[in-house]
Every structure is written in structure tokens, then in C-alpha cells.
Short mmCIF file of C-alpha atoms in Angstrom, two decimals:
data_model
loop_
_atom_site.label_atom_id
_atom_site.label_comp_id
_atom_site.label_asym_id
_atom_site.label_seq_id
_atom_site.Cartn_x
_atom_site.Cartn_y
_atom_site.Cartn_z
CA MET L 31 0.02 0.22 -0.25
CA THR L 32 2.48 2.26 -0.65
CA ALA L 33 1.72 3.75 -3.74
CA PHE L 34 -1.83 4.56 -2.08
CA ARG L 35 0.23 5.79 1.11
CA LEU L 36 2.17 8.28 -0.92
CA VAL L 37 -0.53 9.17 -3.31
CA LEU L 38 -2.74 10.09 -0.50
CA ALA L 39 0.30 12.20 1.00
CA CYS L 40 0.58 13.87 -1.94
CA LEU L 41 -3.57 14.13 -2.46
CA THR L 42 -3.75 16.25 0.76
CA LEU L 43 -0.98 18.39 0.69
CA LEU L 44 -2.08 19.45 -3.05
CA LEU L 45 -5.89 20.18 -1.79
CA SER L 46 -4.27 21.80 1.80
CA THR L 47 -2.03 24.20 -0.25
CA ALA L 48 -4.43 24.44 -3.00
CA GLY L 49 -2.85 28.01 -3.91
CA GLN L 50 -5.17 30.52 -5.94
CA ALA L 51 -3.83 29.70 -9.65
CA SER L 52 -5.96 27.83 -12.12
CA PRO L 53 -4.67 23.88 -12.50
CA GLY L 54 -5.46 25.11 -16.08
CA SER L 55 -7.94 26.56 -18.61
CA ARG L 56 -9.81 23.47 -20.23
CA LEU L 57 -13.45 23.96 -18.99
CA TRP L 58 -15.14 22.30 -15.81
CA ALA L 59 -15.04 18.30 -16.28
CA THR L 60 -13.39 18.03 -19.79
CA GLY L 61 -10.45 16.16 -18.43
CA GLY L 62 -13.03 13.83 -17.56
CA VAL L 63 -12.28 11.78 -14.05
CA THR L 64 -9.26 8.84 -13.81
CA THR L 65 -10.36 5.10 -14.76
CA ILE L 66 -9.38 1.85 -12.50
CA ASP L 67 -6.11 1.62 -14.97
CA GLY L 68 -5.09 5.42 -14.41
CA SER L 69 -6.05 6.80 -17.62
CA ALA L 70 -8.38 9.74 -18.34
CA GLY L 71 -11.94 9.31 -18.66
CA GLY L 72 -14.87 7.84 -16.62
CA GLY L 73 -14.55 4.44 -14.43
CA LEU L 74 -13.92 1.54 -16.16
CA VAL L 75 -13.54 2.71 -19.55
CA PRO L 76 -11.01 5.48 -21.40
CA TRP L 77 -12.20 8.76 -22.99
CA ALA L 78 -10.22 10.24 -25.82
CA LEU L 79 -10.44 13.01 -22.97
CA LEU L 80 -6.69 14.26 -21.95
CA SER L 81 -6.47 14.34 -17.90
CA GLY L 82 -6.15 17.48 -15.51
CA TYR L 83 -6.53 21.29 -17.20
CA ALA L 84 -3.74 21.68 -19.80
CA SER L 85 -4.73 23.96 -22.18
CA ASP L 86 -2.48 24.07 -25.71
CA ARG L 87 -0.26 26.39 -23.86
CA GLU L 88 -0.29 24.58 -20.50
CA TRP L 89 0.78 21.37 -18.65
CA GLY L 90 -0.88 19.50 -15.61
CA GLY L 91 -1.91 16.47 -13.61
CA THR L 92 -4.12 14.32 -11.72
CA LEU L 93 -3.75 12.26 -8.68
CA ALA L 94 -6.07 10.21 -8.20
CA LEU L 95 -7.43 7.28 -5.24
CA SER L 96 -9.91 4.66 -6.17
CA ARG L 97 -11.84 2.12 -4.21
CA LEU L 98 -14.61 -0.51 -5.44
CA GLU L 99 -16.06 -3.14 -3.14
CA SER L 100 -18.02 -5.99 -5.08
CA ASP L 101 -19.80 -8.81 -3.39
CA ASP L 102 -16.21 -10.94 -2.97
CA TYR L 103 -13.72 -8.88 -3.86
CA SER L 104 -12.05 -4.93 -3.35
CA LEU L 105 -9.64 -3.23 -5.40
CA ASP L 106 -7.96 -0.26 -4.55
CA VAL L 107 -6.23 2.01 -7.29
CA ALA L 108 -4.01 4.60 -6.93
CA ALA L 109 -3.25 6.32 -10.35
CA ALA L 110 -0.96 9.71 -11.56
CA SER L 111 -1.03 11.09 -14.60
CA PHE L 112 0.24 14.37 -16.70
CA ASN L 113 -0.57 15.93 -19.02
CA TRP L 114 1.75 18.15 -21.63
CA ARG L 115 0.02 20.93 -23.51
CA ASN L 116 -3.60 18.99 -24.27
CA ARG L 117 -1.22 16.94 -26.97
CA LEU L 118 0.38 13.41 -24.56
CA GLU L 119 -1.00 12.10 -21.34
CA LEU L 120 1.31 9.79 -19.57
CA SER L 121 0.17 7.60 -16.46
CA ILE L 122 0.68 5.58 -13.55
CA GLY L 123 -1.17 3.17 -12.08
CA ARG L 124 -1.18 0.23 -9.23
CA GLN L 125 -4.05 -1.96 -8.65
CA THR L 126 -4.49 -4.01 -5.82
CA LEU L 127 -7.04 -6.48 -5.41
CA ASP L 128 -8.35 -7.90 -2.14
CA LEU L 129 -9.47 -11.80 -2.60
CA ASP L 130 -11.39 -11.34 0.78
CA SER L 131 -13.89 -14.75 0.04
CA LEU L 132 -11.49 -16.53 -2.55
CA VAL L 133 -8.53 -16.90 -0.60
CA PHE L 134 -9.59 -20.01 1.40
CA ALA L 135 -10.84 -21.40 -1.82
CA LEU L 136 -7.04 -21.11 -2.95
CA LYS L 137 -5.74 -22.44 -0.11
CA GLU L 138 -8.27 -25.40 -0.22
CA ASP L 139 -7.75 -26.03 -3.96
CA PHE L 140 -4.77 -24.77 -5.35
CA GLY L 141 -2.45 -24.85 -1.88
CA LEU L 142 -1.62 -21.01 -3.05
CA GLU L 143 -1.70 -18.80 0.30
CA GLN L 144 -2.25 -15.53 -1.99
CA ASP L 145 -4.55 -12.99 -0.23
CA GLN L 146 -3.85 -10.28 -3.11
CA LEU L 147 -3.34 -9.42 -6.42
CA ARG L 148 -1.15 -6.37 -7.45
CA GLN L 149 -0.92 -4.86 -10.98
CA ASP L 150 1.04 -2.05 -12.14
CA ILE L 151 -0.35 -0.15 -15.23
CA VAL L 152 2.05 2.55 -17.51
CA GLY L 153 0.08 4.23 -20.00
CA ALA L 154 0.17 6.68 -22.15
CA LYS L 155 -2.95 8.81 -24.89
CA LEU L 156 -1.62 10.88 -27.67
CA ARG L 157 -4.94 13.78 -28.75
CA LEU L 158 -4.83 12.87 -32.83
CA TRP L 159 -7.11 14.97 -34.05
CA GLY L 160 -9.97 17.71 -32.37
CA ASP L 161 -11.32 19.51 -29.44
CA VAL L 162 -14.43 17.55 -27.27
CA LEU L 163 -16.35 20.94 -27.49
CA TYR L 164 -15.39 22.94 -30.83
CA SER L 165 -14.94 20.17 -32.85
CA PRO L 166 -18.18 19.04 -35.14
CA LEU L 167 -16.35 15.29 -35.75
CA GLY L 168 -15.08 15.42 -31.67
CA GLN L 169 -11.64 14.77 -30.43
CA TRP L 170 -9.71 11.26 -30.75
CA SER L 171 -7.22 9.84 -29.28
CA LEU L 172 -4.71 6.70 -29.50
CA GLY L 173 -3.60 5.15 -26.55
CA LEU L 174 -2.00 2.84 -24.85
CA GLN L 175 -1.57 0.44 -21.10
CA HIS L 176 1.17 -1.80 -20.39
CA LYS L 177 0.24 -4.02 -17.26
CA ARG L 178 2.45 -6.10 -15.29
CA ASN L 179 1.17 -8.57 -12.55
CA ARG L 180 3.55 -8.00 -9.63
CA THR L 181 1.54 -11.37 -8.36
CA PHE L 182 1.39 -13.87 -10.72
CA LEU L 183 1.40 -17.01 -8.96
CA VAL L 184 -2.72 -17.30 -8.98
CA PRO L 185 -3.06 -16.19 -12.87
CA GLU L 186 -1.05 -18.72 -13.65
CA ALA L 187 -2.50 -21.31 -11.61
CA ILE L 188 -5.93 -21.06 -13.07
CA GLY L 189 -3.88 -20.96 -16.83
CA ALA L 190 -2.58 -17.52 -17.74
CA ARG L 191 0.09 -16.99 -19.83
CA ASP L 192 1.58 -14.27 -19.59
CA ASP L 193 2.14 -11.61 -16.12
CA GLN L 194 2.32 -8.55 -19.11
CA GLY L 195 0.14 -7.00 -21.34
CA THR L 196 -0.10 -4.51 -23.36
CA ASP L 197 -3.58 -2.37 -24.38
CA VAL L 198 -3.66 -0.43 -27.62
CA TYR L 199 -6.95 1.56 -28.02
CA LEU L 200 -8.68 4.14 -29.98
CA SER L 201 -10.91 6.65 -28.91
CA ALA L 202 -13.70 9.36 -29.69
CA SER L 203 -15.28 11.30 -27.42
CA LYS L 204 -17.98 14.92 -28.50
CA LEU L 205 -19.91 16.75 -26.15
CA LEU L 206 -23.02 17.80 -28.09
CA PHE L 207 -24.48 21.58 -26.45
CA ALA L 208 -27.44 21.35 -25.11
CA ALA L 209 -28.92 18.19 -27.17
CA VAL L 210 -30.69 16.30 -24.35
CA LEU L 211 -33.98 18.61 -21.88
CA ASP L 212 -31.03 21.63 -22.38
CA ARG L 213 -28.62 19.96 -21.48
CA ASN L 214 -24.69 18.85 -22.51
CA LEU L 215 -24.39 15.21 -23.66
CA LEU L 216 -20.76 13.64 -23.49
CA LEU L 217 -20.27 10.90 -26.18
CA ASN L 218 -17.28 8.33 -26.44
CA ALA L 219 -16.80 5.74 -27.41
CA THR L 220 -13.63 3.15 -27.48
CA VAL L 221 -12.35 0.29 -29.46
CA ARG L 222 -9.36 -1.63 -26.82
CA ALA L 223 -7.08 -4.61 -28.69
CA THR L 224 -6.36 -6.35 -25.93
CA ARG L 225 -5.58 -10.29 -23.96
CA ALA L 226 -6.02 -9.12 -20.81
CA ASN L 227 -7.81 -11.32 -18.35
CA GLN L 228 -10.09 -9.52 -15.74
CA GLY L 229 -8.27 -6.22 -17.06
CA GLY L 230 -4.38 -8.06 -16.72
CA LEU L 231 -5.20 -8.46 -13.10
CA LEU L 232 -6.07 -12.53 -13.80
CA GLY L 233 -2.65 -12.27 -16.35
CA PHE L 234 -2.65 -12.56 -20.07
CA GLY L 235 -3.81 -14.85 -22.44
CA GLY L 236 -5.22 -18.01 -21.84
CA ASP L 237 -6.21 -21.32 -23.20
CA ARG L 238 -8.58 -20.56 -25.25
CA ASN L 239 -7.59 -17.52 -26.80
CA ASN L 240 -4.06 -16.03 -26.80
CA ASP L 241 -3.96 -13.59 -29.27
CA HIS L 242 -5.36 -9.39 -28.65
CA GLU L 243 -8.74 -8.91 -29.45
CA LEU L 244 -10.70 -6.07 -30.63
CA MET L 245 -13.21 -4.72 -27.43
CA ALA L 246 -15.98 -2.08 -27.69
CA GLU L 247 -16.61 0.43 -25.19
CA ALA L 248 -19.01 3.64 -24.59
CA SER L 249 -19.76 5.75 -21.84
CA VAL L 250 -23.11 8.30 -22.11
CA GLY L 251 -22.64 10.75 -19.78
CA VAL L 252 -25.30 14.26 -18.91
CA PHE L 253 -23.75 17.19 -17.41
CA LEU L 254 -26.72 18.91 -15.15
CA ASN L 255 -24.63 21.46 -14.59
CA ARG L 256 -21.08 22.14 -15.54
CA HIS L 257 -20.46 20.69 -11.71
CA TRP L 258 -22.32 17.18 -11.82
CA LEU L 259 -21.97 14.71 -14.75
CA VAL L 260 -24.59 11.41 -14.79
CA GLY L 261 -23.72 8.43 -17.40
CA LEU L 262 -23.39 4.78 -18.15
CA GLU L 263 -20.53 2.91 -19.51
CA TYR L 264 -19.83 -0.01 -21.00
CA ARG L 265 -16.52 -2.42 -21.19
CA GLN L 266 -16.33 -5.61 -23.48
CA LYS L 267 -14.15 -7.81 -22.52
CA PRO L 268 -11.91 -11.28 -23.69
CA ASP L 269 -12.83 -14.26 -22.36
CA ASN L 270 -9.53 -16.29 -22.24
CA LEU L 271 -9.68 -18.27 -19.08
CA THR L 272 -11.97 -22.17 -19.14
CA PHE L 273 -11.21 -22.14 -15.67
CA ALA L 274 -13.01 -19.10 -15.40
CA ASP L 275 -15.77 -17.62 -17.31
CA GLU L 276 -15.50 -13.65 -17.75
CA GLN L 277 -18.12 -11.01 -18.91
CA ASP L 278 -18.12 -7.84 -19.79
CA TRP L 279 -18.40 -4.76 -17.46
CA TRP L 280 -20.73 -2.21 -16.88
CA ASP L 281 -21.34 0.93 -14.75
CA LEU L 282 -23.67 3.74 -13.36
CA PHE L 283 -21.96 7.24 -12.55
CA LEU L 284 -22.09 10.11 -10.77
CA ALA L 285 -19.47 12.56 -11.02
CA TRP L 286 -19.44 15.73 -8.84
CA VAL L 287 -16.77 18.70 -9.96
CA PRO L 288 -17.03 21.37 -7.41
CA ASP L 289 -13.57 22.95 -8.89
CA ARG L 290 -11.47 22.20 -11.27
CA ARG L 291 -8.96 21.33 -8.78
CA LEU L 292 -11.55 18.47 -7.30
CA ALA L 293 -13.43 15.94 -8.58
CA VAL L 294 -15.47 13.09 -6.83
CA THR L 295 -16.80 10.19 -8.22
CA ALA L 296 -19.32 7.92 -7.22
CA ALA L 297 -20.37 4.71 -9.25
CA TRP L 298 -22.59 1.57 -9.09
CA VAL L 299 -20.68 -1.08 -10.74
CA ASP L 300 -21.56 -4.72 -12.26
CA LEU L 301 -18.37 -6.88 -13.30
CA GLY L 302 -20.02 -10.30 -14.18
CA ASP L 303 -18.06 -13.62 -12.65
CA ILE L 304 -14.23 -12.67 -11.63
CA ALA L 305 -12.52 -16.01 -10.83
CA GLY L 306 -15.81 -18.38 -9.98
CA LEU L 307 -17.17 -15.54 -8.05
CA GLN L 308 -20.22 -15.47 -9.60
CA HIS L 309 -22.09 -11.49 -9.84
CA GLN L 310 -20.09 -9.22 -8.68
CA GLN L 311 -21.92 -6.37 -8.33
CA GLY L 312 -21.15 -3.44 -5.82
CA ALA L 313 -20.48 0.19 -5.49
CA TYR L 314 -17.04 2.86 -6.61
CA VAL L 315 -15.49 6.03 -4.70
CA SER L 316 -12.81 8.03 -6.35
CA LEU L 317 -11.52 11.49 -5.58
CA GLN L 318 -9.14 12.65 -7.91
CA VAL L 319 -6.80 16.62 -7.48
CA SER L 320 -5.74 18.51 -10.38
CA PHE L 321 -2.63 20.20 -10.37
CA MET Q 16 -78.67 25.52 -48.28
CA THR Q 17 -78.11 24.08 -44.61
CA PRO Q 18 -76.97 27.27 -42.24
CA ILE Q 19 -73.94 24.64 -41.90
CA ARG Q 20 -72.24 25.57 -45.22
CA PRO Q 21 -71.35 29.19 -44.51
CA TRP Q 22 -69.76 28.42 -41.48
CA LEU Q 23 -67.93 26.01 -43.03
CA LEU Q 24 -66.76 28.31 -46.17
CA ILE Q 25 -65.16 30.83 -43.61
CA LEU Q 26 -63.62 27.83 -41.52
CA ILE Q 27 -61.77 26.37 -44.57
CA LEU Q 28 -61.08 30.52 -45.43
CA ALA Q 29 -59.70 31.22 -42.08
CA VAL Q 30 -57.23 27.93 -42.33
CA THR Q 31 -56.28 28.72 -45.72
CA ALA Q 32 -55.56 32.56 -44.76
CA GLY Q 33 -52.90 30.93 -42.12
CA CYS Q 34 -51.26 28.74 -44.20
CA GLN Q 35 -50.90 31.69 -46.60
CA THR Q 36 -49.04 34.20 -43.88
CA PRO Q 37 -46.62 35.14 -45.55
CA VAL Q 38 -43.42 34.71 -42.97
CA ALA Q 39 -43.63 33.07 -39.84
CA ALA Q 40 -41.84 34.93 -36.66
CA PRO Q 41 -38.33 33.84 -36.57
CA ASP Q 42 -37.57 31.88 -33.20
CA ASP Q 43 -36.16 34.52 -31.00
CA THR Q 44 -37.04 32.34 -27.62
CA LEU Q 45 -33.70 32.11 -26.88
CA TYR Q 46 -32.87 35.95 -27.44
CA GLN Q 47 -36.00 36.41 -24.83
CA ASP Q 48 -34.63 33.79 -22.70
CA LEU Q 49 -31.61 35.36 -22.28
CA GLY Q 50 -33.42 38.48 -21.28
CA ALA Q 51 -33.88 40.12 -24.85
CA ARG Q 52 -31.15 42.55 -26.14
CA SER Q 53 -30.53 44.46 -22.46
CA GLY Q 54 -30.02 41.11 -20.77
CA ILE Q 55 -26.85 40.27 -23.24
CA ALA Q 56 -25.94 43.57 -22.90
CA ASP Q 57 -25.43 42.69 -19.20
CA VAL Q 58 -23.83 39.53 -20.00
CA VAL Q 59 -21.42 41.25 -22.50
CA GLU Q 60 -20.32 44.21 -19.96
CA GLU Q 61 -19.49 41.39 -16.88
CA LEU Q 62 -17.66 39.45 -19.42
CA LEU Q 63 -15.65 42.88 -20.06
CA TYR Q 64 -14.91 43.06 -16.20
CA LEU Q 65 -13.90 38.93 -16.63
CA ILE Q 66 -12.33 39.52 -19.44
CA VAL Q 67 -9.83 42.71 -17.74
CA ASP Q 68 -8.68 40.80 -15.08
CA ASP Q 69 -7.74 37.28 -16.79
CA ASP Q 70 -3.91 37.92 -17.46
CA ARG Q 71 -4.42 34.86 -19.87
CA ILE Q 72 -6.13 36.84 -22.15
CA ASN Q 73 -6.64 40.10 -21.85
CA ARG Q 74 -3.41 41.49 -23.47
CA GLN Q 75 -4.86 40.55 -26.38
CA PHE Q 76 -8.01 43.03 -26.20
CA ARG Q 77 -5.32 45.94 -24.85
CA GLY Q 78 -6.53 49.42 -26.69
CA LEU Q 79 -9.21 48.37 -27.74
CA ASP Q 80 -12.59 50.70 -28.13
CA VAL Q 81 -14.74 49.13 -24.90
CA VAL Q 82 -17.56 51.35 -25.70
CA SER Q 83 -17.53 49.67 -30.03
CA PHE Q 84 -16.44 46.24 -28.62
CA HIS Q 85 -19.63 46.20 -26.38
CA ARG Q 86 -22.51 47.30 -29.08
CA HIS Q 87 -20.83 45.26 -31.69
CA LEU Q 88 -20.57 41.78 -29.21
CA THR Q 89 -23.96 42.46 -27.70
CA ASP Q 90 -25.13 42.98 -31.49
CA GLN Q 91 -23.78 39.80 -32.70
CA LEU Q 92 -24.87 37.94 -29.82
CA CYS Q 93 -28.10 39.06 -29.89
CA GLN Q 94 -28.68 38.22 -33.88
CA LEU Q 95 -27.32 34.54 -33.18
CA ALA Q 96 -29.74 34.76 -30.40
CA GLY Q 97 -32.20 34.92 -33.28
CA GLY Q 98 -33.23 38.69 -31.68
CA PRO Q 99 -33.88 41.22 -33.88
CA CYS Q 100 -30.07 43.12 -34.27
CA THR Q 101 -27.81 43.18 -36.73
CA TYR Q 102 -24.35 42.93 -36.18
CA SER Q 103 -21.92 45.20 -38.05
CA GLY Q 104 -18.61 45.19 -37.28
CA ARG Q 105 -15.79 43.03 -39.10
CA ALA Q 106 -16.62 39.45 -40.58
CA MET Q 107 -15.35 36.75 -37.54
CA ARG Q 108 -12.51 35.25 -39.64
CA PRO Q 109 -10.19 38.89 -40.69
CA LEU Q 110 -10.21 40.14 -37.59
CA HIS Q 111 -8.95 37.58 -35.71
CA ALA Q 112 -6.47 36.41 -38.12
CA GLU Q 113 -3.00 38.92 -36.82
CA MET Q 114 -4.50 37.56 -33.13
CA ALA Q 115 -2.74 34.22 -33.05
CA ILE Q 116 -5.53 33.07 -31.00
CA THR Q 117 -4.34 30.01 -28.84
CA ASP Q 118 -6.62 27.19 -27.57
CA THR Q 119 -5.91 28.46 -24.01
CA GLU Q 120 -7.44 31.89 -24.77
CA PHE Q 121 -10.33 30.41 -26.46
CA ASN Q 122 -10.92 28.48 -23.85
CA ALA Q 123 -10.67 30.82 -21.48
CA LEU Q 124 -12.76 33.07 -23.23
CA THR Q 125 -15.18 30.63 -22.90
CA GLU Q 126 -15.08 30.33 -19.45
CA ASN Q 127 -15.98 33.93 -18.49
CA LEU Q 128 -18.75 34.03 -20.53
CA VAL Q 129 -19.91 30.87 -18.69
CA LEU Q 130 -19.28 32.99 -15.59
CA ALA Q 131 -20.96 35.84 -16.97
CA MET Q 132 -23.96 34.13 -17.67
CA GLU Q 133 -24.23 32.33 -14.50
CA ARG Q 134 -23.23 35.77 -12.35
CA ASN Q 135 -26.37 37.35 -14.34
CA GLY Q 136 -28.88 34.49 -13.76
CA ILE Q 137 -28.92 32.92 -17.09
CA ALA Q 138 -30.09 29.56 -16.74
CA THR Q 139 -28.09 26.47 -17.93
CA GLY Q 140 -30.20 24.92 -20.29
CA VAL Q 141 -30.13 28.70 -21.94
CA GLN Q 142 -26.44 29.08 -21.69
CA ASN Q 143 -26.22 25.51 -22.90
CA ARG Q 144 -28.37 27.18 -26.01
CA LEU Q 145 -26.10 29.78 -27.02
CA LEU Q 146 -22.94 27.88 -26.33
CA ALA Q 147 -24.07 25.37 -28.67
CA ARG Q 148 -24.74 28.47 -31.45
CA LEU Q 149 -21.36 30.59 -30.32
CA ILE Q 150 -18.78 26.92 -31.20
CA ALA Q 151 -19.65 27.25 -35.31
CA LEU Q 152 -17.10 30.37 -34.55
CA TYR Q 153 -14.52 28.47 -33.46
CA PRO Q 154 -12.48 27.64 -37.14
CA GLU Q 155 -12.96 31.83 -37.85
CA VAL Q 156 -11.81 33.01 -34.40
CA ARG Q 157 -8.88 30.53 -33.87
CA ASN Q 158 -8.23 31.05 -37.61
CA LEU Q 159 -8.25 27.28 -38.60
#
């Protein structure tokens, strides 16, 4: 939990010493929030938006802490990102999945003594073209996420082929002004090439499939006003392991952006079956500070 | 001839006359929702105060004839909103061509306009409808 504490310390410091300087000139909430993979987006799906508020003559970034608690698991994410001139986003994230109720089964069935799965993610996202607000065809970005398991014992035991993998994705985001009851509508579509099992926490590749496959992801959000965004996300996932069926992810989120410096996201998340434990649903909370 | 017929005839005439009304009234609901020309003038005045205080963009407005700028921008927003005004200033593209406006500056101005509307009590939905029409000017202002 060192990464978690480090981010927490920096985050507290940033909040307490928040000066008068604004984190950047892009409009409120146009940097999205921090996904569980550390890239800017919603909760589960990366968007074409780059993190924070840096515009074309500025730089900036974000720090975020997130927690997801499903019926049988809890996931903690500590993440940081840097945005150079709204052109390039670099991000790092550390995920820690507490196996909670799976611990006993692992020991019984596999003789494994493991209570956590940990993964590090390094991400880069390049804005290729356009602006989410001003371009008729929206904003387009190309991103990659290199993921590395820090604990491979369990993924290996259930059939994962590799302890690391790289996702490549293309995202398009567009805000339509006054589109729904005069409220602004944010649309996002992402196509991801991946061979990650449960986002990589259960390793990469498997007996059913060991190649990169194209997955579709989408988000729709409505700005109630410039402080509140409510929306829905969908993330299609591969199903590489015979041992444990994998389902697509869904979430319903509410993000509060009182100020450019702070964003708080709450969501209800449906992750489907994970490592044999069925119907994992639960709550997600994320705190993000921009600088 | 039954007594009903003349009424029917009058009804038909009335309906067809309605169809033949030469011009439908222009849709000025956005203009009205912004508080007509005086409401728009108040927003532009607030916007000017915000611009002067904003170090990201105030240098671009230095040496400007404030009174004439206020009148032109008010007329322009009024016209965009469907109001009975005519923008008589220079065209957007030549006007901004040599200012080399960045995205940072464009965003800063948009932010100030939103704040100016907020401070004048313009409802979120009305703000969004005006912004929807204004973003069409983005390529001309940025000279893209």
C-alpha cells in the first residue's frame, strides 16, 4: 500500500496548499476523471479526453485514489497522470485486489497462500485530432496501457499465459451542447486491442484465446450543470480462460466537480463473474485532484 | 342550402389564410430567454470585467474601444440568439487573423462567458443553447 499512501500524502498536500493558480484553462470536467487503469476517462472506460485541464500552452496532471467493493472483492487504485499541452497524457497506476472470500478456496483447491493480486499500469495517450467541445467530429486519441502483474501466482495457476501485456486503444469523444433537455451530452466510444484477463489482474492470454482481440467500450454522460455529470459505461471484455468465465463490465456513475482542482466520482458497478465467484456488483468511489 | 355551409366556408378560408401568412415569426425564444437585448448587454458588460482581470487573455484586448466592442458583441450575440439585431462589425476571420489566438485563450474566453452568464442568472439550459450556436465560430476565431 506504499503507492496508495504516497498518492494520499501528495493529494492531501495539494488540497491543503491549493494556491490561487488554476490547474489549466480547459473547461470544467473536460478532463474526465481517472479510470481504474489510471488513464483519463470515466470509471472503467478511457475517453479521448486528456487528464486534467492543461490547454495547448499549458501542462498539468492529476492524482487519484479509487476503491471498488464488490460482493467478494475489493480493489484499490492509486494513480497519477501528467498532461503536456493537451497533446500527450502519461499515467501510472497501481491496482491492489483483495481476494477476501477467495483466499480460503485458493488454499483448499490450489494450495496457494495469496490474499492480494497486484498490478502496475503505465499508460500513454496521444490526442490525434480535434477538440471535444469545438470540433464537429469531436476529439480522437490513441492510447496504450502496459500492464504488469506484481503477483503472478494465482493468474498462472488458473491458466494465464503471461504476467504482462499491452492494451492499445483508439477513443473518440464528443460533447453535444444543449442536446438533452438543453443539457450537454458527452459521448465516447473506444476500441481496445487486448488479451488481458479481468483487465490484467488475472494475467494475460489463456487456453481459450491467447491473442489480442478487439473490444468495444462506450460511455454516455449528461451534464446536469457544469458541476455534475451522470452517466453510463460499458466495457466489453475477452474471455480467455476456461477456468473462469469472464463477462463485460457496466457501471452507472455520478461525478461531482465542484472546482477544477477536485472531482469526486461515485458509481454502481457490475463486473459479472470474477475467478469463479459470480455476479460481482458493488460500489465505486474515486477522489481526484488536478494540478 | 343548410345553415352549416357558410360556417364551413369561413372555416376553410380561415385555415387556408393561416397557411398563406407570408413569413412565420422568427424563432427568438433564445433571445427572449437571455433577457432580450438588455439582458445580453449585461452579460457582455460582465464579460468585459472578467476579461480585464484575466491575465491569460487581457493583453489581446489591450487598446480596444470598449464602448464599440460592447455594442458589436452585444449585437452579435443578439443576432445569433435570433433577436432583432444586426452585427455590423468586421467579419470574424479577418478580425482575428493576426491575433493568433490559442486554444488556451479561446477556452479562457468561453469560461469567462459562462461565468458572466451565471452571474446574470442565465439558466444552465439557456447558456448551453447559446454556446451551441457560438462554437460554430471556433474555426474562424482560431483562424483554422
